[in-house]
Amino acid sequence: MILLLGGSGYIGQAFAEALERRGREHRVLSRRETDYTRFDLLLGVLRHSRPEFLINAAGFTGKPNVDACEQAKADTLAGNTLLPQTIAQACAVTGTPWGHVSSGCIYSGAKVVEGGRTRVEKDLTKPELQMLVRERPEVIHGFTETDPPNFTFRDLPCSFYSGTKALAEEALDGVGQSYLWRLRIPFDEWDNPRNYLSKLLNYAKVYDNVNSISHRADFVEACLRLWELRAPFGTYNVTNPGFITTRQVVSMIASRLKTPRRFEFWANDEEFYRLAARTPRSNCVLDTTKLVSAGVAIRPVEEALDDALRRWQAAVKPG
Ligand SMILES: NC(=O)c1ccc[n+]([C@@H]2O[C@H](COP(=O)([O-])OP(=O)(O)OC[C@H]3O[C@@H](n4cnc5c(N)ncnc54)[C@H](OP(=O)(O)O)[C@@H]3O)[C@@H](O)[C@H]2O)c1
């Protein structure tokens, strides 16, 4: 049996559906049923039900966006750092292998490889870097799992949300048998306030940047596949390979959905942060070589996006 925590959430629901599709015996444990944030109660569940694997899709993301985490720091810390640490300890004591939904939002920017030298660029909105992204995308490289996170409490600036996700990765390092699955900006064909495509369709103005992003079903399939393949435990960037600019996504939306909407962009960072955002946003490119080398098949970002837009369902998914 696979035990799923956070099954009521946007990502947790996708895990539940994927387990259902596979016919895998699983149990969704809700906080209402058992307060799994308490070590003693979680340990009791693990000892009693002896799951073969545990998935932690619980966490505190802030709604409608990470700005809300700045006003709810205790909940953010509890959901994103203390909870995974509690789970890690309970799983280590019981020898339960498990996977944790981490985030790529602990990075900012990308690596630029030119003339045999690699440098980290944290802000890809600089005009000269935008030009590289457009004209020489081959020099833009994603952060690998061994690159130190650079959008954290240790490497400011960061949002409080990102800081707590990075602290969790540190807390889990070397404890028990776990996967840290890094998700980025989930999207799919189901219109939903949490879906990146829905967000772009509803923003008054759009913020142009460069990102690796994760198709929601592709993400959970890839996470489950790592476990099924018995890939080595550790951290994996789980995004659709490649990167994409907001302008490219918006242009795909316009052509596929034939929306009459004219997308407007914030003029620059200064305007975006003055009028639309309270806390810094992570925008980054991740490298997926480790995931793919482990034998996990995952579609390139353009293909996953195009597919989601072709199948676009303009209604909130039931359940
Ligand atoms: N969505 C994204 O854009 C995104 C991107 C990267 C990473 N992630 C990570 O993915 C995970 C799931 O995110 P989501 O988008 O699915 O969030 P969500 O829709 O808000 O769902 C959150 C889930 O976590 C539980 N939860 C909330 N606060 C909690 C707390 N303090 N302690 C224990 N459980 C708590 C909720 O359970 P109840 O039903 O009991 O409230 C719910 O099941 C999080 O770790 C998040 O950091 C999300």
Tab-separated table of C-alpha atoms and ligand atoms in Angstrom:
chain	number	residue	atom	x	y	z
A	1	MET	CA	0.000	0.000	0.000
A	2	ILE	CA	1.163	3.540	-0.823
A	3	LEU	CA	0.318	6.210	1.739
A	4	LEU	CA	-0.444	9.652	0.308
A	5	LEU	CA	-0.291	12.832	2.400
A	6	GLY	CA	-1.743	16.046	0.961
A	7	GLY	CA	-4.119	14.134	-1.307
A	8	SER	CA	-6.669	16.971	-1.195
A	9	GLY	CA	-4.256	19.408	-2.853
A	10	TYR	CA	-3.631	20.341	-6.469
A	11	ILE	CA	-0.614	18.046	-6.775
A	12	GLY	CA	-1.894	15.432	-4.320
A	13	GLN	CA	-5.046	14.919	-6.406
A	14	ALA	CA	-2.890	14.209	-9.451
A	15	PHE	CA	-0.944	11.606	-7.467
A	16	ALA	CA	-4.209	10.001	-6.324
A	17	GLU	CA	-5.459	9.858	-9.940
A	18	ALA	CA	-2.190	8.361	-11.192
A	19	LEU	CA	-2.268	5.672	-8.491
A	20	GLU	CA	-5.905	4.990	-9.360
A	21	ARG	CA	-5.015	4.647	-13.081
A	22	ARG	CA	-2.270	2.183	-12.188
A	23	GLY	CA	-4.593	0.195	-9.940
A	24	ARG	CA	-2.062	0.642	-7.141
A	25	GLU	CA	-3.421	0.089	-3.653
A	26	HIS	CA	-3.165	3.389	-1.838
A	27	ARG	CA	-4.595	5.314	1.064
A	28	VAL	CA	-5.056	9.071	1.241
A	29	LEU	CA	-4.488	10.205	4.808
A	30	SER	CA	-6.093	13.557	5.603
A	31	ARG	CA	-5.084	15.872	8.411
A	32	ARG	CA	-8.683	15.747	9.632
A	33	GLU	CA	-8.482	11.972	10.007
A	34	THR	CA	-5.025	11.934	11.602
A	35	ASP	CA	-2.892	14.972	12.275
A	36	TYR	CA	0.117	13.644	10.420
A	37	THR	CA	2.083	16.770	11.269
A	38	ARG	CA	2.530	15.185	14.737
A	39	PHE	CA	5.465	12.779	14.849
A	40	ASP	CA	3.839	10.374	17.336
A	41	LEU	CA	0.604	10.098	15.327
A	42	LEU	CA	2.385	9.653	11.998
A	43	LEU	CA	4.727	7.074	13.507
A	44	GLY	CA	1.667	5.181	14.783
A	45	VAL	CA	0.124	5.133	11.290
A	46	LEU	CA	3.366	3.921	9.703
A	47	ARG	CA	3.843	1.189	12.310
A	48	HIS	CA	0.255	0.058	12.002
A	49	SER	CA	-0.276	0.203	8.229
A	50	ARG	CA	3.324	-0.464	7.089
A	51	PRO	CA	3.112	1.259	3.678
A	52	GLU	CA	5.607	0.159	1.041
A	53	PHE	CA	6.051	3.826	0.063
A	54	LEU	CA	4.854	7.229	1.282
A	55	ILE	CA	4.215	10.296	-0.865
A	56	ASN	CA	4.230	13.734	0.708
A	57	ALA	CA	2.276	16.149	-1.475
A	58	ALA	CA	1.302	18.308	1.520
A	59	GLY	CA	2.728	21.753	1.941
A	60	PHE	CA	1.800	25.401	2.298
A	61	THR	CA	1.888	27.291	-0.995
A	62	GLY	CA	-0.036	30.482	-0.230
A	63	LYS	CA	-3.157	31.434	-2.136
A	64	PRO	CA	-3.563	32.912	-4.643
A	65	ASN	CA	0.251	33.052	-4.764
A	66	VAL	CA	3.439	33.076	-2.698
A	67	ASP	CA	2.825	36.650	-1.522
A	68	ALA	CA	0.306	35.120	0.919
A	69	CYS	CA	3.149	33.169	2.580
A	70	GLU	CA	4.735	36.460	3.672
A	71	GLN	CA	1.621	37.042	5.832
A	72	ALA	CA	1.487	33.436	7.100
A	73	LYS	CA	5.079	32.681	7.997
A	74	ALA	CA	4.333	30.183	10.777
A	75	ASP	CA	2.064	28.097	8.520
A	76	THR	CA	4.584	28.319	5.681
A	77	LEU	CA	7.417	27.117	7.898
A	78	ALA	CA	5.273	24.406	9.489
A	79	GLY	CA	3.940	23.064	6.181
A	80	ASN	CA	7.106	23.276	4.117
A	81	THR	CA	9.971	22.645	6.550
A	82	LEU	CA	8.753	21.148	9.833
A	83	LEU	CA	6.321	18.710	8.208
A	84	PRO	CA	8.837	17.140	5.783
A	85	GLN	CA	11.363	16.903	8.599
A	86	THR	CA	8.792	15.128	10.790
A	87	ILE	CA	7.938	12.745	7.937
A	88	ALA	CA	11.627	12.089	7.255
A	89	GLN	CA	12.220	11.120	10.879
A	90	ALA	CA	9.129	8.896	11.091
A	91	CYS	CA	10.038	7.196	7.802
A	92	ALA	CA	13.653	6.723	8.924
A	93	VAL	CA	12.548	5.099	12.192
A	94	THR	CA	10.198	2.692	10.379
A	95	GLY	CA	12.426	2.131	7.323
A	96	THR	CA	9.731	3.507	5.025
A	97	PRO	CA	10.956	4.767	1.630
A	98	TRP	CA	9.213	7.958	0.574
A	99	GLY	CA	9.031	10.854	-1.852
A	100	HIS	CA	8.640	14.548	-1.119
A	101	VAL	CA	7.309	17.206	-3.467
A	102	SER	CA	9.987	19.856	-3.388
A	103	SER	CA	10.267	22.828	-5.694
A	104	GLY	CA	12.576	24.299	-8.288
A	105	CYS	CA	11.738	27.706	-6.841
A	106	ILE	CA	14.907	27.559	-4.730
A	107	TYR	CA	16.847	28.736	-7.799
A	108	SER	CA	16.934	31.961	-9.737
A	109	GLY	CA	18.157	32.284	-13.329
A	110	ALA	CA	20.287	29.800	-15.213
A	111	LYS	CA	23.855	28.902	-16.067
A	112	VAL	CA	25.362	30.486	-19.158
A	113	VAL	CA	28.135	28.558	-20.898
A	114	GLU	CA	30.223	30.668	-23.275
A	115	GLY	CA	33.788	30.251	-24.467
A	116	GLY	CA	34.266	27.186	-22.271
A	117	ARG	CA	33.328	29.165	-19.119
A	118	THR	CA	30.216	28.721	-17.030
A	119	ARG	CA	28.648	31.547	-15.076
A	120	VAL	CA	25.441	31.791	-13.072
A	121	GLU	CA	23.071	34.557	-14.123
A	122	LYS	CA	20.331	35.158	-11.570
A	123	ASP	CA	18.266	37.595	-13.623
A	124	LEU	CA	17.407	36.486	-17.145
A	125	THR	CA	15.332	39.614	-17.823
A	126	LYS	CA	18.489	41.659	-18.532
A	127	PRO	CA	18.340	42.693	-22.225
A	128	GLU	CA	21.629	40.982	-23.132
A	129	LEU	CA	20.414	37.709	-21.562
A	130	GLN	CA	17.005	37.960	-23.219
A	131	MET	CA	18.894	38.209	-26.493
A	132	LEU	CA	20.895	35.062	-25.651
A	133	VAL	CA	17.685	33.195	-24.764
A	134	ARG	CA	16.185	34.209	-28.117
A	135	GLU	CA	19.169	33.875	-30.396
A	136	ARG	CA	21.566	31.390	-28.779
A	137	PRO	CA	19.424	29.212	-26.495
A	138	GLU	CA	22.078	26.492	-26.602
A	139	VAL	CA	24.279	28.532	-24.220
A	140	ILE	CA	21.560	28.586	-21.531
A	141	HIS	CA	21.884	25.601	-19.198
A	142	GLY	CA	19.691	24.528	-16.323
A	143	PHE	CA	20.768	24.078	-12.727
A	144	THR	CA	21.555	20.472	-11.927
A	145	GLU	CA	20.741	18.735	-8.665
A	146	THR	CA	24.313	19.343	-7.440
A	147	ASP	CA	24.244	23.109	-8.025
A	148	PRO	CA	23.696	24.955	-4.758
A	149	PRO	CA	20.276	26.619	-4.559
A	150	ASN	CA	20.619	30.394	-4.979
A	151	PHE	CA	17.151	31.685	-4.023
A	152	THR	CA	17.163	30.815	-0.316
A	153	PHE	CA	17.584	32.249	3.172
A	154	ARG	CA	21.319	31.581	2.688
A	155	ASP	CA	21.488	33.297	-0.690
A	156	LEU	CA	19.127	36.259	-0.629
A	157	PRO	CA	16.903	37.623	-1.966
A	158	CYS	CA	14.229	34.960	-1.805
A	159	SER	CA	10.568	34.696	-0.942
A	160	PHE	CA	9.699	33.274	2.471
A	161	TYR	CA	8.050	30.346	0.657
A	162	SER	CA	11.218	29.497	-1.299
A	163	GLY	CA	13.339	29.855	1.818
A	164	THR	CA	11.254	27.242	3.638
A	165	LYS	CA	11.341	24.823	0.675
A	166	ALA	CA	15.144	25.106	0.516
A	167	LEU	CA	15.462	24.573	4.282
A	168	ALA	CA	13.426	21.375	3.916
A	169	GLU	CA	15.846	20.051	1.308
A	170	GLU	CA	18.686	20.687	3.754
A	171	ALA	CA	16.793	19.013	6.596
A	172	LEU	CA	16.081	15.888	4.526
A	173	ASP	CA	19.600	15.531	3.195
A	174	GLY	CA	20.990	12.146	4.209
A	175	VAL	CA	17.998	11.147	6.352
A	176	GLY	CA	16.488	7.763	5.452
A	177	GLN	CA	15.508	6.715	1.943
A	178	SER	CA	13.796	9.514	0.107
A	179	TYR	CA	13.225	11.143	-3.244
A	180	LEU	CA	13.099	14.911	-3.431
A	181	TRP	CA	11.064	15.670	-6.525
A	182	ARG	CA	11.471	19.260	-7.674
A	183	LEU	CA	8.292	20.570	-9.326
A	184	ARG	CA	8.077	23.882	-11.199
A	185	ILE	CA	5.016	25.929	-12.210
A	186	PRO	CA	2.463	23.151	-12.802
A	187	PHE	CA	0.131	23.302	-15.793
A	188	ASP	CA	-2.162	20.980	-17.730
A	189	GLU	CA	-5.341	20.994	-19.821
A	190	TRP	CA	-7.695	21.559	-16.867
A	191	ASP	CA	-8.669	25.158	-16.223
A	192	ASN	CA	-7.982	25.749	-12.542
A	193	PRO	CA	-6.804	28.731	-10.476
A	194	ARG	CA	-3.610	26.742	-9.695
A	195	ASN	CA	-2.855	26.007	-13.356
A	196	TYR	CA	-0.151	28.233	-14.904
A	197	LEU	CA	-2.119	28.493	-18.168
A	198	SER	CA	-5.269	29.610	-16.328
A	199	LYS	CA	-3.194	32.127	-14.395
A	200	LEU	CA	-1.781	33.601	-17.601
A	201	LEU	CA	-5.297	33.787	-19.057
A	202	ASN	CA	-6.525	35.697	-16.009
A	203	TYR	CA	-3.678	38.051	-15.088
A	204	ALA	CA	-4.321	41.704	-15.860
A	205	LYS	CA	-0.751	41.863	-17.179
A	206	VAL	CA	1.813	39.150	-17.745
A	207	TYR	CA	5.372	38.991	-16.383
A	208	ASP	CA	7.876	37.904	-19.028
A	209	ASN	CA	10.630	35.577	-17.857
A	210	VAL	CA	12.307	32.261	-18.615
A	211	ASN	CA	11.383	29.034	-16.853
A	212	SER	CA	11.387	25.294	-16.807
A	213	ILE	CA	7.843	24.119	-16.052
A	214	SER	CA	6.083	20.844	-15.185
A	215	HIS	CA	3.007	19.296	-16.789
A	216	ARG	CA	1.079	18.089	-13.733
A	217	ALA	CA	0.362	14.524	-14.906
A	218	ASP	CA	3.839	14.191	-16.457
A	219	PHE	CA	5.289	15.246	-13.110
A	220	VAL	CA	3.451	12.672	-10.996
A	221	GLU	CA	4.031	9.929	-13.590
A	222	ALA	CA	7.761	10.700	-13.567
A	223	CYS	CA	7.888	10.695	-9.746
A	224	LEU	CA	6.108	7.336	-9.543
A	225	ARG	CA	8.299	5.973	-12.325
A	226	LEU	CA	11.468	6.786	-10.360
A	227	TRP	CA	10.144	4.677	-7.497
A	228	GLU	CA	8.943	1.872	-9.790
A	229	LEU	CA	12.355	1.765	-11.486
A	230	ARG	CA	13.974	1.761	-8.045
A	231	ALA	CA	16.120	4.652	-9.205
A	232	PRO	CA	18.646	5.731	-6.593
A	233	PHE	CA	17.126	7.878	-3.821
A	234	GLY	CA	18.006	11.560	-3.894
A	235	THR	CA	17.006	14.807	-5.540
A	236	TYR	CA	15.548	14.983	-9.060
A	237	ASN	CA	14.512	17.979	-11.132
A	238	VAL	CA	11.127	16.875	-12.466
A	239	THR	CA	10.201	19.352	-15.178
A	240	ASN	CA	9.480	18.842	-18.854
A	241	PRO	CA	12.932	19.069	-20.457
A	242	GLY	CA	13.861	22.490	-21.815
A	243	PHE	CA	12.749	25.991	-20.956
A	244	ILE	CA	10.245	28.483	-22.265
A	245	THR	CA	9.609	32.196	-22.031
A	246	THR	CA	6.284	33.613	-20.914
A	247	ARG	CA	6.019	35.312	-24.308
A	248	GLN	CA	6.299	31.934	-26.033
A	249	VAL	CA	3.618	30.413	-23.778
A	250	VAL	CA	1.301	33.355	-24.376
A	251	SER	CA	1.783	33.112	-28.118
A	252	MET	CA	0.963	29.371	-28.000
A	253	ILE	CA	-2.167	30.170	-25.944
A	254	ALA	CA	-3.241	32.807	-28.455
A	255	SER	CA	-2.818	30.535	-31.459
A	256	ARG	CA	-4.223	27.311	-29.946
A	257	LEU	CA	-7.130	28.776	-27.956
A	258	LYS	CA	-7.913	31.490	-30.519
A	259	THR	CA	-8.623	33.761	-27.593
A	260	PRO	CA	-9.597	37.352	-28.438
A	261	ARG	CA	-7.617	38.382	-25.344
A	262	ARG	CA	-4.684	40.721	-26.027
A	263	PHE	CA	-1.911	39.955	-23.570
A	264	GLU	CA	-0.165	42.917	-22.016
A	265	PHE	CA	3.232	42.664	-20.357
A	266	TRP	CA	4.669	44.477	-17.380
A	267	ALA	CA	7.193	46.965	-18.756
A	268	ASN	CA	9.995	45.735	-16.486
A	269	ASP	CA	10.825	44.226	-13.098
A	270	GLU	CA	10.506	47.551	-11.342
A	271	GLU	CA	6.893	47.993	-12.521
A	272	PHE	CA	5.999	44.366	-11.748
A	273	TYR	CA	7.317	44.504	-8.183
A	274	ARG	CA	5.881	47.993	-7.532
A	275	LEU	CA	2.368	47.155	-8.699
A	276	ALA	CA	1.809	43.392	-8.763
A	277	ALA	CA	4.053	41.458	-6.376
A	278	ARG	CA	5.188	41.809	-2.775
A	279	THR	CA	7.951	39.249	-2.612
A	280	PRO	CA	10.637	38.238	-5.135
A	281	ARG	CA	9.647	35.518	-7.613
A	282	SER	CA	11.830	32.604	-8.619
A	283	ASN	CA	12.284	32.224	-12.363
A	284	CYS	CA	14.750	29.555	-13.332
A	285	VAL	CA	15.906	26.887	-15.716
A	286	LEU	CA	16.447	23.347	-14.442
A	287	ASP	CA	18.458	20.545	-15.992
A	288	THR	CA	16.621	17.219	-16.306
A	289	THR	CA	19.530	15.014	-17.382
A	290	LYS	CA	19.504	13.087	-14.100
A	291	LEU	CA	15.796	12.269	-14.410
A	292	VAL	CA	16.080	11.171	-18.039
A	293	SER	CA	19.285	9.200	-17.372
A	294	ALA	CA	17.417	7.288	-14.668
A	295	GLY	CA	15.196	5.921	-17.460
A	296	VAL	CA	12.173	8.194	-17.024
A	297	ALA	CA	10.543	9.233	-20.298
A	298	ILE	CA	9.122	12.750	-20.180
A	299	ARG	CA	7.965	15.002	-23.027
A	300	PRO	CA	9.853	18.173	-23.968
A	301	VAL	CA	8.225	21.331	-22.653
A	302	GLU	CA	6.882	22.573	-26.026
A	303	GLU	CA	5.191	19.231	-26.719
A	304	ALA	CA	3.576	19.032	-23.262
A	305	LEU	CA	2.336	22.619	-23.541
A	306	ASP	CA	0.977	22.162	-27.039
A	307	ASP	CA	-0.816	18.994	-25.953
A	308	ALA	CA	-2.362	20.716	-22.901
A	309	LEU	CA	-3.599	23.571	-25.095
A	310	ARG	CA	-5.011	21.216	-27.728
A	311	ARG	CA	-6.977	19.425	-25.034
A	312	TRP	CA	-7.853	22.601	-23.125
A	313	GLN	CA	-10.920	22.123	-20.912
A	314	ALA	CA	-12.350	25.517	-20.044
A	315	ALA	CA	-14.030	24.382	-16.852
A	316	VAL	CA	-12.798	23.664	-13.377
A	317	LYS	CA	-12.096	19.956	-13.090
A	318	PRO	CA	-14.614	18.294	-10.790
A	319	GLY	CA	-13.272	16.912	-7.503
B	1	LIG	N1	1.422	24.385	-6.955
B	1	LIG	C1	2.627	24.831	-7.261
B	1	LIG	O1	2.786	25.804	-8.008
B	1	LIG	C2	3.851	24.147	-6.699
B	1	LIG	C3	5.092	24.330	-7.328
B	1	LIG	C4	6.212	23.695	-6.811
B	1	LIG	C5	6.094	22.915	-5.670
B	1	LIG	N2	4.883	22.775	-5.080
B	1	LIG	C6	4.795	21.974	-3.854
B	1	LIG	O2	3.842	20.965	-4.044
B	1	LIG	C7	3.240	20.630	-2.796
B	1	LIG	C8	1.733	20.603	-2.978
B	1	LIG	O3	1.316	21.878	-3.424
B	1	LIG	P1	-0.168	22.111	-3.955
B	1	LIG	O4	-0.043	23.119	-5.033
B	1	LIG	O5	-0.824	20.819	-4.236
B	1	LIG	O6	-0.828	22.784	-2.688
B	1	LIG	P2	-2.383	22.812	-2.255
B	1	LIG	O7	-3.271	22.597	-3.410
B	1	LIG	O8	-2.522	24.046	-1.450
B	1	LIG	O9	-2.523	21.548	-1.296
B	1	LIG	C9	-1.814	21.522	-0.118
B	1	LIG	C10	-2.010	20.200	0.573
B	1	LIG	O10	-1.175	20.209	1.718
B	1	LIG	C11	-1.971	20.149	2.887
B	1	LIG	N3	-1.467	21.199	3.782
B	1	LIG	C12	-1.573	22.540	3.655
B	1	LIG	N4	-0.946	23.156	4.670
B	1	LIG	C13	-0.457	22.184	5.443
B	1	LIG	C14	0.274	22.189	6.658
B	1	LIG	N5	0.622	23.317	7.272
B	1	LIG	N6	0.577	21.019	7.173
B	1	LIG	C15	0.207	19.874	6.573
B	1	LIG	N7	-0.477	19.823	5.431
B	1	LIG	C16	-0.804	20.964	4.882
B	1	LIG	C17	-3.404	20.395	2.486
B	1	LIG	O11	-4.178	19.561	3.320
B	1	LIG	P3	-5.587	19.961	3.928
B	1	LIG	O12	-6.609	19.492	2.947
B	1	LIG	O13	-5.597	19.186	5.199
B	1	LIG	O14	-5.556	21.435	4.136
B	1	LIG	C18	-3.420	19.952	1.032
B	1	LIG	O15	-3.673	18.569	0.953
B	1	LIG	C19	3.753	21.664	-1.797
B	1	LIG	O16	4.800	21.125	-1.045
B	1	LIG	C20	4.290	22.761	-2.677
B	1	LIG	O17	5.336	23.484	-2.049
B	1	LIG	C21	3.761	23.349	-5.569
